[in-house]
Structures are given as structure tokens and as C-alpha cells.
XYZ file of C-alpha atoms in Angstrom:
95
model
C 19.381 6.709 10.502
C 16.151 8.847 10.541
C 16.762 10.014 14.355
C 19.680 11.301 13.458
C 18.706 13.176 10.849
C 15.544 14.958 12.392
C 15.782 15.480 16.702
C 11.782 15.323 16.588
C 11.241 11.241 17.804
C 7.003 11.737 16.817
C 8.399 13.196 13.567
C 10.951 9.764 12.652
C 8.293 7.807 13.602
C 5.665 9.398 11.194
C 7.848 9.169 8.569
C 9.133 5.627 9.105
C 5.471 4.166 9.012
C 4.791 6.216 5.879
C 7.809 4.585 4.445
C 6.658 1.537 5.363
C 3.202 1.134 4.188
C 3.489 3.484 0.999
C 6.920 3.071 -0.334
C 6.031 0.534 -2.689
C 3.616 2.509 -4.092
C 5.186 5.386 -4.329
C 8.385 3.578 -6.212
C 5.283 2.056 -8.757
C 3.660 5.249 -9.237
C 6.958 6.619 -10.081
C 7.862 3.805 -12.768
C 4.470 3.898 -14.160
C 4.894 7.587 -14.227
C 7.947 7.297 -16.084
C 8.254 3.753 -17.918
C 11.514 4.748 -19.808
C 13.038 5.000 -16.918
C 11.500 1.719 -15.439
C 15.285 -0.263 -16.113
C 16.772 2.910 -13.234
C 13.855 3.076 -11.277
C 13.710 -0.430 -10.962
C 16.613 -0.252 -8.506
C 15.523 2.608 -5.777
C 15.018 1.757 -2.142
C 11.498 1.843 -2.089
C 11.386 -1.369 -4.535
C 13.108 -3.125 -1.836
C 10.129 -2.943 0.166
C 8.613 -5.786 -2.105
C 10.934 -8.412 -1.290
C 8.989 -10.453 1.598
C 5.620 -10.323 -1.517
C 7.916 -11.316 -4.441
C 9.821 -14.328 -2.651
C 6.663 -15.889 -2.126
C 4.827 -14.735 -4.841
C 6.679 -15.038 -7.853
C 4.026 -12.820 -9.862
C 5.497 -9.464 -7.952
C 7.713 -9.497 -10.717
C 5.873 -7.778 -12.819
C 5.602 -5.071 -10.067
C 8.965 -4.518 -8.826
C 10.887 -5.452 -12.586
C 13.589 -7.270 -10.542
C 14.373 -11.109 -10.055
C 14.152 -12.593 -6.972
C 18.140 -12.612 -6.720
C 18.831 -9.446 -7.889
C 16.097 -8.192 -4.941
C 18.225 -10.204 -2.722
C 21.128 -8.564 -3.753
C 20.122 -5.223 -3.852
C 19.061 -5.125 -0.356
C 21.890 -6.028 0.942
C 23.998 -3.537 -1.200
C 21.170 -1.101 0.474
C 21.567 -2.657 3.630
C 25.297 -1.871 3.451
C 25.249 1.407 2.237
C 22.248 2.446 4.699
C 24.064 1.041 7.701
C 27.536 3.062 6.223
C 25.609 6.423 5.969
C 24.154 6.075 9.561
C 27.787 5.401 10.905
C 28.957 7.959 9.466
C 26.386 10.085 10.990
C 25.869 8.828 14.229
C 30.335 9.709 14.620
C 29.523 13.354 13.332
C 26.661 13.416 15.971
C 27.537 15.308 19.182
C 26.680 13.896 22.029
């Protein structure tokens, strides 16, 4: 979904790997930052990240505020809605 939002291949990458490796930190920053919110913030992408760690560690809960089903289910509502918005895109793309 990235390449078809930026044209610049070196630039998806960059920010694909940075997704990777700090987007669970950057979604625990932001609920420690804001722990009324922790219930809403629970729920963003970048908590999704932790679902290989939580499934077989069962302490991650503590980290990502979720159960290990409702991390299951939540990426594949992400999965869905991820793979919907790049559809979408790639048919507005011209080619």
C-alpha cells in the first residue's frame, strides 16, 4: 500500500523498516504518554506489531493491553481493511 502512496521505492522501503522495528514503541510511548486514552490506543495498528511476542509470551499483555484473541482479531480486521484501502488505490492508480 506504501508504493502506491509515495513513487520513491528507497523512500517505501525506509519507511516500512521504521515501521517495523519501532512501531511498537512508538504505539507504547503513545499510551504511556496518554494513559486515559490507553482503552483507544490500545487498538491502533502499531499494537498489532506485538502479536508474534504476546502469543508466546503471555506477559506482553501488560504491554499491548489486549488479549491474545482480541490481537488475533484485530489483525485481521486490520488485515482486511489494509488490503481494502490498497485495492482501492491500486484501481485509482494509472498505469
Amino acid at each position: 500500500m506504501l508504493i502506491l502512496l509515495i513513487r520513491n521505492n528507497a523512500t517505501v522501503i525506509i519507511i516500512g523498516l521504521a515501521i517495523g522495528f519501532l512501531g511498537s514503541d512508538l504505539s507504547n510511548l503513545a499510551m504511556s504518554a496518554f494513559p486515559g486514552l490507553k482503552s483507544i490506543l490500545a487498538w491502533n495498528p502499531l499494537n498489532m506489531i506485538n502479536i508474534i511476542t504476546q502469543l508466546s509470551n503471555n506477559e506482553m499483555v501488560t504491554v499491548t493491553h489486549l488479549t491474545n484473541s482480541e490481537l488475533i482479531i484485530a489483525n485481521l480486521v486490520y488485515a482486511v481493511v489494509f488490503f481494502w484501502i490498497g485495492a482501492l488505490l491500486f484501481k485509482k492508480r494509472s498505469i
